[in-house]
XYZ file of N, CA and C in Angstrom:
576
model
N 1.202 35.928 -10.429
C 1.401 34.450 -9.557
C 0.369 33.178 -9.782
N 0.454 32.071 -9.821
C 0.126 31.156 -10.102
C -1.111 30.563 -9.321
N -2.016 30.313 -9.795
C -3.260 29.489 -8.757
C -3.101 28.543 -8.370
N -1.952 27.764 -8.936
C -1.647 26.724 -7.695
C -0.935 27.072 -6.669
N -1.056 26.855 -5.412
C -0.198 27.313 -4.587
C 0.877 26.767 -4.372
N 1.270 25.573 -5.012
C 2.736 24.900 -4.732
C 3.394 25.343 -6.025
N 3.185 25.966 -6.819
C 4.123 26.809 -7.901
C 4.165 28.487 -7.466
N 3.630 28.497 -5.900
C 4.022 30.216 -5.626
C 5.185 30.026 -4.946
N 6.394 30.195 -5.269
C 7.369 30.380 -4.503
C 7.685 28.963 -3.861
N 7.718 27.973 -4.252
C 8.050 26.462 -3.915
C 9.125 26.428 -3.127
N 9.215 25.951 -2.030
C 10.504 25.167 -0.991
C 10.703 24.166 -2.172
N 12.108 24.206 -2.257
C 12.728 22.937 -3.310
C 13.766 22.618 -2.309
N 14.428 23.179 -1.175
C 15.342 22.380 -0.036
C 15.128 23.115 1.251
N 15.143 22.395 2.201
C 15.392 22.814 3.755
C 16.786 22.941 4.277
N 17.125 23.632 4.952
C 18.361 23.791 5.567
C 18.152 23.490 7.347
N 18.658 22.350 7.589
C 18.821 21.926 9.066
C 20.225 21.565 9.656
N 20.549 22.532 10.372
C 22.059 22.512 11.108
C 21.729 21.540 12.436
N 21.625 20.242 12.170
C 21.045 19.180 12.853
C 22.101 17.702 12.585
N 22.246 17.059 13.465
C 22.999 15.738 13.330
C 22.140 15.132 12.523
N 22.429 14.541 11.482
C 21.444 13.329 10.741
C 22.109 11.973 11.305
N 20.795 11.164 11.551
C 21.278 9.717 11.722
C 22.085 8.943 10.751
N 22.179 9.171 9.635
C 22.922 8.472 8.857
C 24.109 9.199 8.026
N 24.022 10.610 8.054
C 25.384 11.432 7.427
C 25.690 11.923 8.209
N 25.522 12.092 9.633
C 26.150 12.880 10.517
C 25.946 14.510 10.592
N 27.106 14.875 10.510
C 26.859 16.420 10.174
C 27.570 17.135 8.622
N 27.706 16.037 7.960
C 28.441 16.307 6.661
C 27.334 17.242 5.944
N 26.096 17.233 5.718
C 24.935 17.884 5.101
C 24.006 18.424 6.067
N 23.790 19.461 5.341
C 22.773 20.525 6.342
C 21.579 21.051 5.216
N 21.909 20.603 4.209
C 20.942 21.060 3.156
C 20.273 19.966 2.482
N 18.886 19.719 2.411
C 18.116 18.462 2.304
C 17.156 18.805 1.149
N 17.031 18.338 -0.014
C 15.783 18.458 -1.057
C 14.597 17.990 -0.751
N 13.815 19.098 -0.769
C 12.052 18.643 -0.383
C 11.772 17.433 -1.530
N 10.747 16.915 -1.024
C 10.229 15.693 -1.697
C 9.799 15.807 -2.933
N 9.139 17.098 -3.391
C 8.618 17.503 -4.784
C 9.559 17.692 -5.778
N 11.083 18.367 -5.245
C 12.032 18.356 -5.752
C 12.582 16.946 -6.189
N 12.843 16.440 -5.312
C 13.924 14.812 -5.123
C 13.132 14.250 -5.896
N 11.570 14.028 -5.831
C 10.874 12.774 -6.378
C 10.985 13.337 -8.197
N 10.696 14.551 -8.675
C 10.964 14.732 -9.682
C 12.460 14.320 -10.727
N 13.401 15.025 -10.013
C 14.480 14.599 -10.626
C 15.243 13.306 -10.351
N 14.974 12.339 -9.279
C 15.179 11.311 -9.386
C 14.637 10.509 -10.438
N 13.255 10.719 -10.561
C 12.671 10.010 -11.783
C 13.044 10.376 -13.177
N 13.548 11.480 -13.135
C 13.908 11.892 -14.811
C 15.395 10.968 -14.771
N 16.053 10.824 -13.587
C 17.253 10.295 -13.763
C 17.581 8.724 -13.939
N 16.153 8.187 -13.324
C 16.092 6.625 -13.161
C 15.870 6.229 -14.401
N 15.205 7.271 -15.499
C 14.440 6.528 -16.364
C 13.206 6.171 -16.204
N 12.493 6.923 -14.872
C 11.007 6.115 -14.928
C 10.110 6.945 -15.859
N 9.054 6.129 -16.574
C 8.412 6.656 -17.653
C 7.059 7.113 -16.758
N 6.700 6.416 -15.794
C 5.061 6.904 -15.203
C 5.502 6.610 -13.479
N 4.883 7.771 -12.908
C 5.298 8.024 -11.502
C 4.017 7.742 -11.171
N 3.688 6.910 -10.497
C 2.396 6.642 -9.718
C 2.025 6.862 -8.578
N 1.188 7.715 -8.258
C 0.971 8.516 -7.130
C -0.444 8.517 -6.848
N -0.957 8.403 -5.346
C -2.202 8.638 -4.805
C -2.398 10.005 -4.886
N -4.056 10.460 -4.716
C -4.666 11.288 -4.955
C -4.092 12.462 -4.341
N -3.515 12.282 -3.332
C -3.232 13.670 -2.462
C -1.972 14.730 -3.307
N -1.172 13.713 -4.412
C -0.080 14.527 -5.188
C -0.824 15.210 -6.257
N -1.792 15.003 -6.671
C -2.635 15.787 -7.656
C -2.094 17.096 -8.165
N -2.430 17.877 -6.830
C -2.036 19.356 -6.959
C -0.391 19.532 -7.066
N 0.282 18.258 -7.110
C 1.658 18.743 -6.876
C 2.217 18.811 -8.314
N 1.353 18.123 -9.363
C 1.676 17.804 -10.369
C 2.445 18.677 -11.306
N 1.962 19.663 -11.355
C 2.172 21.070 -12.110
C 3.701 21.463 -11.693
N 4.071 21.181 -10.331
C 5.501 21.441 -10.205
C 6.372 20.410 -10.254
N 5.904 19.070 -10.427
C 6.706 17.921 -11.000
C 6.958 18.253 -12.019
N 6.194 18.489 -12.977
C 6.186 18.873 -14.385
C 7.100 19.804 -14.761
N 7.147 21.099 -13.793
C 8.187 22.309 -13.882
C 9.385 21.831 -13.418
N 9.557 21.387 -12.510
C 11.082 20.619 -12.067
C 11.593 19.723 -13.075
N 10.576 19.026 -13.621
C 11.233 17.978 -14.716
C 11.715 19.061 -15.915
N 10.818 19.664 -16.312
C 11.288 20.567 -17.561
C 12.561 21.461 -17.812
N 12.757 22.098 -15.999
C 13.782 22.568 -15.976
C 15.210 21.902 -15.572
N 14.951 20.723 -15.227
C 15.915 19.805 -15.169
C 16.506 19.314 -16.356
N 15.760 18.885 -17.302
C 15.785 18.360 -18.675
C 16.725 19.705 -19.797
N 16.293 20.952 -19.483
C 16.829 22.057 -19.915
C 18.632 21.949 -19.814
N 18.947 21.792 -18.852
C 20.250 21.631 -18.428
C 21.018 20.461 -18.113
N 20.449 19.528 -17.907
C 21.260 17.979 -18.117
C 21.026 17.647 -19.529
N 21.496 16.155 -19.519
C 21.770 15.535 -20.878
C 21.085 14.434 -20.733
N 19.918 14.510 -20.000
C 18.495 13.494 -19.903
C 17.456 14.062 -20.901
N 16.955 12.999 -21.859
C 15.740 13.509 -22.475
C 14.586 12.571 -22.271
N 14.693 11.556 -20.958
C 13.665 11.079 -20.776
C 12.730 12.307 -19.647
N 11.228 12.146 -20.090
C 10.648 12.955 -19.158
C 9.616 12.190 -18.903
N 9.438 12.187 -17.173
C 8.554 11.155 -16.944
C 7.255 12.144 -16.484
N 6.226 10.927 -16.473
C 4.830 11.976 -16.353
C 4.023 11.121 -15.111
N 3.490 11.846 -14.379
C 3.116 11.682 -12.927
C 1.558 11.429 -13.159
N 1.177 10.121 -12.563
C -0.258 9.737 -12.944
C -0.836 9.479 -11.478
N -2.000 10.030 -11.075
C -2.628 9.914 -9.938
C -3.907 8.892 -9.821
N -3.997 8.302 -8.638
C -5.058 7.594 -8.571
C -5.554 7.405 -7.173
N -6.734 6.574 -6.746
C -6.937 6.580 -5.220
C -6.267 5.422 -4.660
N -6.328 5.592 -3.397
C -5.927 4.344 -2.257
C -6.478 3.262 -2.336
N -6.149 1.963 -2.450
C -6.913 0.856 -2.093
C -7.089 0.620 -0.722
N -8.462 1.198 -0.345
C -9.010 0.894 0.781
C -9.903 -0.407 0.836
N -9.669 -1.104 1.879
C -10.553 -2.259 2.408
C -11.353 -2.182 3.562
N -12.509 -2.483 3.630
C -13.475 -2.600 4.691
C -12.470 -3.292 5.976
N -12.711 -2.480 7.172
C -12.102 -3.362 8.302
C -10.809 -3.756 8.407
N -9.889 -3.043 7.264
C -8.332 -3.519 7.248
C -7.866 -2.243 7.140
N -7.014 -2.203 7.791
C -5.714 -1.244 7.715
C -4.650 -1.138 7.147
N -4.559 -0.378 6.174
C -3.600 -0.325 5.030
C -2.492 0.808 5.100
N -3.066 1.517 6.153
C -1.652 2.582 6.235
C -0.300 1.742 6.776
N 0.691 2.230 5.902
C 2.099 1.889 6.168
C 2.609 2.380 7.400
N 2.305 3.576 8.092
C 2.908 3.992 9.220
C 1.937 3.156 10.510
N 0.697 3.026 10.280
C 0.040 2.230 11.642
C 0.317 0.402 11.238
N 0.698 0.057 10.305
C 1.153 -1.327 10.335
C 2.587 -1.463 10.567
N 3.290 -0.306 10.496
C 4.748 -0.319 10.952
C 4.711 -0.325 12.503
N 3.690 0.414 13.263
C 3.596 0.580 14.422
C 3.192 -1.093 15.214
N 2.278 -1.492 14.348
C 1.808 -3.012 14.771
C 3.289 -3.895 14.928
N 3.772 -3.673 13.903
C 5.128 -4.493 13.766
C 6.249 -4.044 15.042
N 6.450 -2.853 15.021
C 7.532 -2.510 16.014
C 6.969 -2.860 17.272
N 5.488 -2.491 17.595
C 5.289 -2.922 19.153
C 4.860 -4.311 19.242
N 5.436 -5.442 18.449
C 5.155 -6.741 18.481
C 3.900 -7.231 18.173
N 2.971 -6.691 18.193
C 1.411 -6.971 18.052
C 1.424 -8.414 17.251
N 2.167 -8.438 16.016
C 2.250 -9.339 14.830
C 3.831 -9.709 14.601
N 4.077 -10.930 14.118
C 5.447 -11.377 14.139
C 6.145 -10.464 13.021
N 5.745 -9.696 12.283
C 6.364 -8.885 11.339
C 5.520 -8.997 10.234
N 6.436 -8.396 9.151
C 5.434 -8.110 7.952
C 5.019 -9.141 6.964
N 5.260 -10.429 7.434
C 4.845 -11.376 6.702
C 3.945 -12.417 7.648
N 3.506 -11.736 8.766
C 2.502 -12.343 9.633
C 1.166 -12.388 8.790
N 0.605 -13.538 8.574
C -0.328 -13.750 7.925
C -1.921 -12.799 8.241
N -1.907 -12.166 9.567
C -2.893 -11.152 9.886
C -2.490 -10.186 9.129
N -1.330 -9.932 8.411
C -0.926 -8.612 7.812
C -1.358 -8.435 6.574
N -2.084 -7.348 5.939
C -2.445 -6.883 4.772
C -1.512 -6.506 3.769
N -0.523 -7.253 3.839
C 0.651 -6.912 3.016
C 1.075 -8.079 2.300
N 1.899 -7.986 1.021
C 1.948 -9.010 -0.337
C 2.328 -10.028 0.504
N 3.461 -9.903 1.509
C 4.212 -11.109 2.309
C 3.261 -11.857 3.154
N 2.206 -10.827 3.868
C 1.278 -11.758 4.680
C 0.378 -12.387 3.851
N -0.026 -12.003 2.735
C -1.156 -12.473 1.687
C -0.229 -13.837 1.662
N 0.658 -14.083 0.994
C 1.494 -14.850 0.495
C 1.776 -15.795 1.621
N 1.922 -15.500 2.813
C 2.152 -16.331 3.931
C 0.860 -17.093 4.377
N -0.260 -16.444 4.285
C -1.560 -17.116 4.417
C -2.034 -18.153 3.267
N -1.046 -17.967 2.337
C -1.195 -18.947 1.343
C -1.908 -18.594 -0.134
N -2.472 -17.590 -0.232
C -3.024 -16.892 -1.384
C -2.267 -16.904 -2.518
N -2.502 -17.359 -3.833
C -1.546 -17.345 -4.902
C -1.601 -15.985 -5.499
N -0.370 -15.740 -6.064
C -0.141 -15.000 -6.793
C -1.173 -14.645 -7.697
N -1.730 -15.666 -8.397
C -2.607 -14.896 -9.233
C -3.566 -14.703 -8.850
N -4.045 -14.734 -7.637
C -5.433 -14.354 -7.159
C -5.085 -12.687 -6.886
N -3.692 -12.517 -6.317
C -3.615 -11.358 -5.999
C -3.682 -10.493 -7.330
N -3.259 -11.002 -8.508
C -3.230 -10.288 -10.217
C -4.875 -9.987 -10.249
N -5.621 -10.931 -9.783
C -7.105 -10.968 -10.366
C -7.671 -10.034 -9.497
N -7.247 -10.134 -8.813
C -8.158 -9.232 -7.361
C -7.613 -7.677 -7.885
N -6.505 -7.245 -8.437
C -6.157 -6.210 -8.942
C -6.711 -5.732 -10.224
N -6.784 -6.588 -10.860
C -7.610 -6.451 -12.082
C -9.076 -6.469 -11.914
N -9.481 -6.925 -11.276
C -10.962 -6.609 -10.968
C -11.389 -5.293 -10.317
N -10.469 -4.963 -9.278
C -10.711 -3.332 -9.010
C -10.633 -2.516 -9.891
N -9.299 -2.693 -10.675
C -9.256 -1.366 -11.519
C -8.407 -0.319 -10.826
N -8.319 1.018 -11.679
C -7.689 1.837 -11.055
C -8.895 2.933 -11.240
N -8.778 3.723 -10.190
C -9.884 4.943 -10.289
C -9.354 6.041 -9.418
N -10.100 7.157 -9.505
C -9.877 8.383 -9.048
C -10.758 8.995 -7.743
N -11.566 7.805 -7.642
C -12.711 8.055 -6.750
C -12.297 7.244 -5.537
N -12.302 7.934 -4.341
C -12.049 7.179 -3.050
C -13.149 6.268 -2.703
N -12.607 5.057 -2.449
C -14.103 3.858 -2.215
C -13.275 2.876 -1.142
N -14.310 2.227 -0.451
C -13.791 1.101 0.539
C -14.173 -0.071 -0.076
N -13.583 -1.137 -0.275
C -13.959 -2.320 -0.963
C -14.000 -3.405 0.258
N -15.318 -4.664 -0.026
C -15.417 -5.630 0.985
C -14.075 -6.234 0.540
N -13.525 -7.070 1.701
C -12.312 -8.318 1.860
C -12.957 -9.328 0.968
N -14.153 -9.423 0.806
C -14.842 -10.748 0.100
C -14.622 -10.721 -1.243
N -14.062 -9.697 -1.632
C -13.721 -9.469 -3.300
C -12.334 -10.320 -3.246
N -11.737 -10.167 -2.529
C -10.334 -10.966 -2.586
C -10.633 -12.207 -2.221
N -11.545 -12.726 -1.354
C -11.910 -14.085 -1.367
C -12.299 -14.813 -2.468
N -13.377 -13.673 -3.105
C -13.627 -14.726 -4.448
C -12.720 -14.770 -5.350
N -11.707 -13.822 -5.561
C -10.710 -13.925 -6.272
C -9.682 -15.192 -6.156
N -9.783 -15.390 -4.866
C -8.833 -16.748 -4.662
C -9.567 -18.034 -4.950
N -11.078 -18.172 -4.491
C -11.520 -19.448 -4.730
C -11.800 -19.363 -6.326
N -11.580 -18.583 -7.276
C -11.565 -18.312 -8.613
C -10.535 -19.030 -9.099
N -9.465 -18.590 -8.653
C -8.155 -19.249 -8.967
C -7.891 -20.757 -8.623
N -8.296 -21.084 -7.265
C -8.206 -22.525 -6.715
C -9.460 -23.344 -7.472
N -10.469 -22.749 -7.990
C -11.359 -23.854 -8.567
C -10.894 -24.005 -9.673
N -10.149 -23.187 -10.504
C -8.989 -23.639 -11.984
C -8.444 -24.754 -11.616
N -7.627 -24.993 -10.404
C -6.538 -25.837 -10.316
C -7.029 -27.451 -10.128
N -6.775 -28.048 -11.191
C -7.443 -29.874 -11.366
C -6.943 -30.320 -10.537
N -7.742 -31.361 -9.538
C -7.680 -32.112 -8.639
C -7.111 -31.731 -7.371
N -7.441 -30.661 -7.219
C -7.135 -29.656 -5.881
C -7.702 -30.569 -4.929
N -7.002 -31.177 -3.865
C -7.518 -31.715 -2.592
C -8.414 -30.632 -1.826
N -9.480 -31.424 -1.587
C -10.232 -30.126 -0.558
C -10.555 -30.769 0.683
N -10.305 -30.008 2.152
C -10.118 -30.433 3.273
C -11.253 -29.517 4.180
N -11.744 -30.246 5.184
C -12.386 -29.548 6.222
C -11.794 -29.940 7.319
N -11.544 -29.197 8.097
C -11.052 -29.578 9.446
C -11.608 -28.876 10.890
N -12.133 -29.250 11.938
C -12.239 -28.672 12.959
C -10.903 -28.434 14.064
N -10.233 -27.776 14.121
C -8.943 -27.628 15.052
C -9.284 -27.901 16.263
N -10.031 -27.050 16.763
C -10.160 -26.952 18.316
C -11.659 -27.416 18.545
N -12.132 -28.778 18.734
C -13.660 -28.814 18.516
C -14.273 -28.687 20.231
N -15.208 -27.995 20.144
C -16.193 -27.848 21.173
C -17.045 -28.676 21.641
N -17.100 -29.381 23.150
C -18.372 -30.170 23.552
C -19.488 -29.568 23.361
N -20.470 -30.165 22.737
C -21.736 -29.714 22.730
C -22.458 -30.438 23.333
N -23.537 -30.243 24.097
C -24.840 -31.098 24.950
C -25.929 -30.549 24.332
N -26.830 -31.738 23.678
C -28.117 -31.626 23.518
C -28.994 -32.103 24.146
N -30.005 -31.271 24.592
C -30.648 -31.561 25.863
C -32.374 -31.908 24.921
N -32.947 -33.315 25.232
C -34.366 -33.303 24.739
C -35.039 -32.803 25.711
N -34.885 -33.636 26.846
C -35.861 -33.603 28.143
C -34.302 -33.044 29.031
N -34.902 -32.692 30.443
C -34.158 -32.335 31.015
C -33.278 -33.872 32.028
N -33.692 -34.703 31.626
C -32.987 -35.960 32.486
C -32.325 -36.491 31.187
N -32.781 -36.502 29.858
C -31.886 -36.994 29.261
C -30.946 -36.208 28.306
N -29.483 -36.310 28.332
C -28.622 -35.502 27.673
C -27.741 -36.500 26.838
N -27.548 -35.789 25.287
C -26.870 -36.881 24.641
C -25.513 -35.818 24.483
N -24.296 -36.644 24.612
C -23.245 -36.048 24.511
C -22.319 -35.934 23.029
N -22.193 -34.812 22.558
C -21.413 -34.952 21.260
C -20.240 -34.684 21.386
N -19.115 -34.967 20.681
C -17.454 -34.192 20.743
C -16.943 -34.653 19.663
């Protein structure tokens, strides 16, 4: 028996005699993720499958499924699974499930809402693609769970925009507030 629990009699398929939303009642047998992931990577010619750290214990099963498939298929490509930590930003929701609930509940206008931490949201906010690439380059790939400050992305945006020659700079107060400065009780200066 294997010391890895994922290799001890792994479940490769599940059988459900239920109506499926897309296929109806045509199929009742469905491949499990560990099985389908490995085979689809091999068929599609994927060289490196990038996963987050929770799949690290699943790598031996991934490799075993690929090895068994290559024995009997005419595919010579053997994909490699590599794990890395999630990108966690302070004060930012990055869970796709939680972001989808915001979109579905219409708290935001969609995936491209400028408040969303998605590529489309960042682009709508006006962040240049070069700044996103620089951000990814600076933070690198790690196997240690960390929470990064959003100011790192802001710094990357500034670095890219500073390199743009003759970029017009502007500062605006969109909704000004009236402020009253009092030097004495009877004398007031109104600034708006």
